[in-house]
Amino acid sequence: MLDDPGVDALVRQWTAERAQDADADEAHRIASEWLADAPIIASPGIPGQRARAGASRWATVEAADPRYLSAMRKRLPDVPHDLIAAAAGWWQMVGGVAEAEEWWDAGMSPLDQRALDYRAAGLAPSDLSRRLGPLTVLEHLRRGSAPAWCVARLQRQRRDGAA
């Protein structure tokens, strides 16, 4: 990964949770049979979601943009597809592939959703390598410093440097 044991542990946990066993297969089979017997409503849901071919057909919706999936697959070839699709779904809601790749290049794994919190707090990928005392911003964040504290320190550093 990117030298973050938390992300590696998350991948191992996700993979273990998704491992198919006999009980899970049986539950999936029963659920599929039950859903197959359910009555079909002529035109459910929001009309914009229906396929153009007919009123009762639904358009297939991808969980994540294929561009995000391919970018993540290049960086994380051994990670299960479900985990990559979930992470890509979050990333595509906040920005483009280029921005997500900037975060990845700055040291944040694409599976590490804390990057979204850092982004929301006002940090940019270029801020992660800046120094706040003896540590970089990324090192402070990994040690548990609040993103807001890092943003405030960076702003103070910029203000003091400009004065």
PDB file of C-alpha atoms in Angstrom:
ATOM      1  CA  MET A   1       0.000   0.000   0.000  1.00  0.00           C
ATOM      2  CA  LEU A   2       1.403   3.350   1.039  1.00  0.00           C
ATOM      3  CA  ASP A   3       3.102   2.432   4.313  1.00  0.00           C
ATOM      4  CA  ASP A   4      -0.108   2.766   6.288  1.00  0.00           C
ATOM      5  CA  PRO A   5      -0.846  -0.334   8.375  1.00  0.00           C
ATOM      6  CA  GLY A   6      -4.423   0.845   8.944  1.00  0.00           C
ATOM      7  CA  VAL A   7      -5.232   0.615   5.248  1.00  0.00           C
ATOM      8  CA  ASP A   8      -3.662  -2.858   4.986  1.00  0.00           C
ATOM      9  CA  ALA A   9      -5.719  -3.996   7.978  1.00  0.00           C
ATOM     10  CA  LEU A  10      -8.861  -2.570   6.371  1.00  0.00           C
ATOM     11  CA  VAL A  11      -8.188  -4.511   3.172  1.00  0.00           C
ATOM     12  CA  ARG A  12      -7.648  -7.750   5.143  1.00  0.00           C
ATOM     13  CA  GLN A  13     -10.847  -7.156   7.140  1.00  0.00           C
ATOM     14  CA  TRP A  14     -12.879  -6.348   4.025  1.00  0.00           C
ATOM     15  CA  THR A  15     -11.590  -9.465   2.261  1.00  0.00           C
ATOM     16  CA  ALA A  16     -12.361 -11.680   5.278  1.00  0.00           C
ATOM     17  CA  GLU A  17     -15.881 -10.258   5.577  1.00  0.00           C
ATOM     18  CA  ARG A  18     -16.563 -10.913   1.915  1.00  0.00           C
ATOM     19  CA  ALA A  19     -15.254 -14.501   1.943  1.00  0.00           C
ATOM     20  CA  GLN A  20     -18.041 -16.799   0.781  1.00  0.00           C
ATOM     21  CA  ASP A  21     -18.945 -19.714   2.996  1.00  0.00           C
ATOM     22  CA  ALA A  22     -21.749 -22.261   2.823  1.00  0.00           C
ATOM     23  CA  ASP A  23     -24.071 -20.205   5.066  1.00  0.00           C
ATOM     24  CA  ALA A  24     -23.593 -17.056   2.998  1.00  0.00           C
ATOM     25  CA  ASP A  25     -24.210 -18.985  -0.247  1.00  0.00           C
ATOM     26  CA  GLU A  26     -27.406 -20.464   1.172  1.00  0.00           C
ATOM     27  CA  ALA A  27     -28.636 -17.062   2.393  1.00  0.00           C
ATOM     28  CA  HIS A  28     -27.903 -15.538  -1.023  1.00  0.00           C
ATOM     29  CA  ARG A  29     -29.785 -18.381  -2.786  1.00  0.00           C
ATOM     30  CA  ILE A  30     -32.840 -17.961  -0.523  1.00  0.00           C
ATOM     31  CA  ALA A  31     -32.852 -14.183  -0.964  1.00  0.00           C
ATOM     32  CA  SER A  32     -32.576 -14.532  -4.759  1.00  0.00           C
ATOM     33  CA  GLU A  33     -35.500 -16.988  -4.872  1.00  0.00           C
ATOM     34  CA  TRP A  34     -37.601 -14.724  -2.653  1.00  0.00           C
ATOM     35  CA  LEU A  35     -36.883 -11.674  -4.805  1.00  0.00           C
ATOM     36  CA  ALA A  36     -37.654 -13.636  -7.966  1.00  0.00           C
ATOM     37  CA  ASP A  37     -41.136 -14.416  -6.598  1.00  0.00           C
ATOM     38  CA  ALA A  38     -41.866 -10.774  -5.661  1.00  0.00           C
ATOM     39  CA  PRO A  39     -44.459  -8.974  -7.797  1.00  0.00           C
ATOM     40  CA  ILE A  40     -43.080  -6.558 -10.392  1.00  0.00           C
ATOM     41  CA  ILE A  41     -44.460  -3.026 -10.223  1.00  0.00           C
ATOM     42  CA  ALA A  42     -45.105  -1.545 -13.674  1.00  0.00           C
ATOM     43  CA  SER A  43     -43.140   1.671 -13.274  1.00  0.00           C
ATOM     44  CA  PRO A  44     -41.510   2.074  -9.873  1.00  0.00           C
ATOM     45  CA  GLY A  45     -39.147   4.806  -8.768  1.00  0.00           C
ATOM     46  CA  ILE A  46     -38.087   8.031 -10.334  1.00  0.00           C
ATOM     47  CA  PRO A  47     -38.921   8.217 -14.064  1.00  0.00           C
ATOM     48  CA  GLY A  48     -35.431   9.521 -14.892  1.00  0.00           C
ATOM     49  CA  GLN A  49     -33.972   6.229 -13.709  1.00  0.00           C
ATOM     50  CA  ARG A  50     -35.957   4.149 -16.170  1.00  0.00           C
ATOM     51  CA  ALA A  51     -34.286   2.971 -19.348  1.00  0.00           C
ATOM     52  CA  ARG A  52     -35.485   4.558 -22.558  1.00  0.00           C
ATOM     53  CA  ALA A  53     -36.517   1.168 -23.986  1.00  0.00           C
ATOM     54  CA  GLY A  54     -39.642   0.771 -21.874  1.00  0.00           C
ATOM     55  CA  ALA A  55     -41.537   1.885 -18.806  1.00  0.00           C
ATOM     56  CA  SER A  56     -40.857  -1.236 -16.747  1.00  0.00           C
ATOM     57  CA  ARG A  57     -37.151  -1.545 -17.561  1.00  0.00           C
ATOM     58  CA  TRP A  58     -34.484   0.085 -15.423  1.00  0.00           C
ATOM     59  CA  ALA A  59     -31.279   1.611 -16.705  1.00  0.00           C
ATOM     60  CA  THR A  60     -28.247  -0.105 -15.261  1.00  0.00           C
ATOM     61  CA  VAL A  61     -26.331   2.217 -12.994  1.00  0.00           C
ATOM     62  CA  GLU A  62     -22.674   1.585 -12.289  1.00  0.00           C
ATOM     63  CA  ALA A  63     -21.672   1.920  -8.646  1.00  0.00           C
ATOM     64  CA  ALA A  64     -18.606   3.912  -9.660  1.00  0.00           C
ATOM     65  CA  ASP A  65     -17.288   5.651 -12.738  1.00  0.00           C
ATOM     66  CA  PRO A  66     -15.096   3.217 -14.730  1.00  0.00           C
ATOM     67  CA  ARG A  67     -12.341   5.862 -14.933  1.00  0.00           C
ATOM     68  CA  TYR A  68     -12.005   5.829 -11.138  1.00  0.00           C
ATOM     69  CA  LEU A  69     -12.062   2.044 -11.052  1.00  0.00           C
ATOM     70  CA  SER A  70      -9.298   1.733 -13.640  1.00  0.00           C
ATOM     71  CA  ALA A  71      -7.168   4.385 -11.904  1.00  0.00           C
ATOM     72  CA  MET A  72      -7.553   2.592  -8.582  1.00  0.00           C
ATOM     73  CA  ARG A  73      -6.976  -0.835 -10.122  1.00  0.00           C
ATOM     74  CA  LYS A  74      -3.596   0.378 -11.480  1.00  0.00           C
ATOM     75  CA  ARG A  75      -2.516   1.412  -7.992  1.00  0.00           C
ATOM     76  CA  LEU A  76      -4.104  -1.450  -6.068  1.00  0.00           C
ATOM     77  CA  PRO A  77      -4.170  -4.551  -8.272  1.00  0.00           C
ATOM     78  CA  ASP A  78      -4.735  -7.067  -5.442  1.00  0.00           C
ATOM     79  CA  VAL A  79      -7.631  -5.317  -3.680  1.00  0.00           C
ATOM     80  CA  PRO A  80     -11.127  -6.860  -4.067  1.00  0.00           C
ATOM     81  CA  HIS A  81     -13.372  -5.178  -6.634  1.00  0.00           C
ATOM     82  CA  ASP A  82     -16.115  -4.421  -4.061  1.00  0.00           C
ATOM     83  CA  LEU A  83     -13.715  -2.430  -1.904  1.00  0.00           C
ATOM     84  CA  ILE A  84     -12.341  -0.484  -4.872  1.00  0.00           C
ATOM     85  CA  ALA A  85     -15.868   0.235  -6.131  1.00  0.00           C
ATOM     86  CA  ALA A  86     -16.914   1.550  -2.708  1.00  0.00           C
ATOM     87  CA  ALA A  87     -13.850   3.797  -2.422  1.00  0.00           C
ATOM     88  CA  ALA A  88     -14.264   5.022  -6.007  1.00  0.00           C
ATOM     89  CA  GLY A  89     -17.893   5.855  -5.300  1.00  0.00           C
ATOM     90  CA  TRP A  90     -16.854   8.178  -2.468  1.00  0.00           C
ATOM     91  CA  TRP A  91     -14.063   9.789  -4.474  1.00  0.00           C
ATOM     92  CA  GLN A  92     -16.202  10.488  -7.519  1.00  0.00           C
ATOM     93  CA  MET A  93     -18.664  12.445  -5.365  1.00  0.00           C
ATOM     94  CA  VAL A  94     -16.040  14.991  -4.358  1.00  0.00           C
ATOM     95  CA  GLY A  95     -13.839  15.561  -7.368  1.00  0.00           C
ATOM     96  CA  GLY A  96     -12.199  14.365 -10.526  1.00  0.00           C
ATOM     97  CA  VAL A  97      -9.817  11.494 -11.109  1.00  0.00           C
ATOM     98  CA  ALA A  98      -6.889  13.920 -11.411  1.00  0.00           C
ATOM     99  CA  GLU A  99      -7.547  15.333  -7.932  1.00  0.00           C
ATOM    100  CA  ALA A 100      -7.893  11.863  -6.418  1.00  0.00           C
ATOM    101  CA  GLU A 101      -4.569  10.889  -8.020  1.00  0.00           C
ATOM    102  CA  GLU A 102      -2.936  14.000  -6.509  1.00  0.00           C
ATOM    103  CA  TRP A 103      -4.008  12.790  -3.064  1.00  0.00           C
ATOM    104  CA  TRP A 104      -2.684   9.320  -3.818  1.00  0.00           C
ATOM    105  CA  ASP A 105       0.643  10.732  -5.021  1.00  0.00           C
ATOM    106  CA  ALA A 106       0.857  12.842  -1.858  1.00  0.00           C
ATOM    107  CA  GLY A 107       0.753   9.708   0.291  1.00  0.00           C
ATOM    108  CA  MET A 108      -2.935   8.994   0.904  1.00  0.00           C
ATOM    109  CA  SER A 109      -4.153   5.594  -0.218  1.00  0.00           C
ATOM    110  CA  PRO A 110      -7.273   5.668  -2.414  1.00  0.00           C
ATOM    111  CA  LEU A 111      -8.865   3.350   0.140  1.00  0.00           C
ATOM    112  CA  ASP A 112      -8.203   5.735   3.027  1.00  0.00           C
ATOM    113  CA  GLN A 113     -11.383   7.743   3.386  1.00  0.00           C
ATOM    114  CA  ARG A 114      -9.713  10.086   5.861  1.00  0.00           C
ATOM    115  CA  ALA A 115      -8.423  11.967   2.814  1.00  0.00           C
ATOM    116  CA  LEU A 116     -11.994  13.105   2.206  1.00  0.00           C
ATOM    117  CA  ASP A 117     -12.108  14.495   5.754  1.00  0.00           C
ATOM    118  CA  TYR A 118      -8.773  16.254   5.223  1.00  0.00           C
ATOM    119  CA  ARG A 119     -10.050  17.728   1.960  1.00  0.00           C
ATOM    120  CA  ALA A 120     -13.264  18.919   3.655  1.00  0.00           C
ATOM    121  CA  ALA A 121     -11.193  20.579   6.402  1.00  0.00           C
ATOM    122  CA  GLY A 122      -9.382  22.651   3.782  1.00  0.00           C
ATOM    123  CA  LEU A 123      -6.182  20.691   3.168  1.00  0.00           C
ATOM    124  CA  ALA A 124      -4.825  20.220  -0.331  1.00  0.00           C
ATOM    125  CA  PRO A 125      -2.585  17.369  -1.496  1.00  0.00           C
ATOM    126  CA  SER A 126       0.346  19.779  -1.701  1.00  0.00           C
ATOM    127  CA  ASP A 127      -0.118  20.634   2.001  1.00  0.00           C
ATOM    128  CA  LEU A 128       0.638  17.074   3.128  1.00  0.00           C
ATOM    129  CA  SER A 129       4.368  17.416   2.468  1.00  0.00           C
ATOM    130  CA  ARG A 130       4.682  20.830   4.156  1.00  0.00           C
ATOM    131  CA  ARG A 131       6.450  20.892   7.490  1.00  0.00           C
ATOM    132  CA  LEU A 132       4.863  21.920  10.759  1.00  0.00           C
ATOM    133  CA  GLY A 133       7.795  21.864  13.110  1.00  0.00           C
ATOM    134  CA  PRO A 134       9.759  18.626  12.916  1.00  0.00           C
ATOM    135  CA  LEU A 135       6.945  16.672  11.179  1.00  0.00           C
ATOM    136  CA  THR A 136       5.125  17.004   7.885  1.00  0.00           C
ATOM    137  CA  VAL A 137       1.390  17.625   7.856  1.00  0.00           C
ATOM    138  CA  LEU A 138       0.823  14.012   6.789  1.00  0.00           C
ATOM    139  CA  GLU A 139       2.904  12.738   9.716  1.00  0.00           C
ATOM    140  CA  HIS A 140       0.902  14.952  12.111  1.00  0.00           C
ATOM    141  CA  LEU A 141      -2.368  13.582  10.687  1.00  0.00           C
ATOM    142  CA  ARG A 142      -1.192   9.979  10.977  1.00  0.00           C
ATOM    143  CA  ARG A 143      -0.280  10.603  14.613  1.00  0.00           C
ATOM    144  CA  GLY A 144      -3.814  11.787  15.315  1.00  0.00           C
ATOM    145  CA  SER A 145      -3.660  15.569  14.952  1.00  0.00           C
ATOM    146  CA  ALA A 146      -6.957  17.103  13.894  1.00  0.00           C
ATOM    147  CA  PRO A 147      -7.142  18.298  10.281  1.00  0.00           C
ATOM    148  CA  ALA A 148      -8.514  21.654  11.497  1.00  0.00           C
ATOM    149  CA  TRP A 149      -5.431  22.096  13.714  1.00  0.00           C
ATOM    150  CA  CYS A 150      -3.153  21.447  10.715  1.00  0.00           C
ATOM    151  CA  VAL A 151      -5.112  23.914   8.578  1.00  0.00           C
ATOM    152  CA  ALA A 152      -4.870  26.580  11.285  1.00  0.00           C
ATOM    153  CA  ARG A 153      -1.122  26.007  11.689  1.00  0.00           C
ATOM    154  CA  LEU A 154      -0.587  26.226   7.917  1.00  0.00           C
ATOM    155  CA  GLN A 155      -2.581  29.456   7.749  1.00  0.00           C
ATOM    156  CA  ARG A 156      -0.568  30.908  10.624  1.00  0.00           C
ATOM    157  CA  GLN A 157       2.658  29.786   8.945  1.00  0.00           C
ATOM    158  CA  ARG A 158       1.600  31.505   5.688  1.00  0.00           C
ATOM    159  CA  ARG A 159       0.551  34.663   7.534  1.00  0.00           C
ATOM    160  CA  ASP A 160       3.796  34.835   9.517  1.00  0.00           C
ATOM    161  CA  GLY A 161       5.851  34.160   6.394  1.00  0.00           C
ATOM    162  CA  ALA A 162       4.088  36.895   4.430  1.00  0.00           C
ATOM    163  CA  ALA A 163       4.367  39.526   7.163  1.00  0.00           C
TER     164      ALA A 163
END
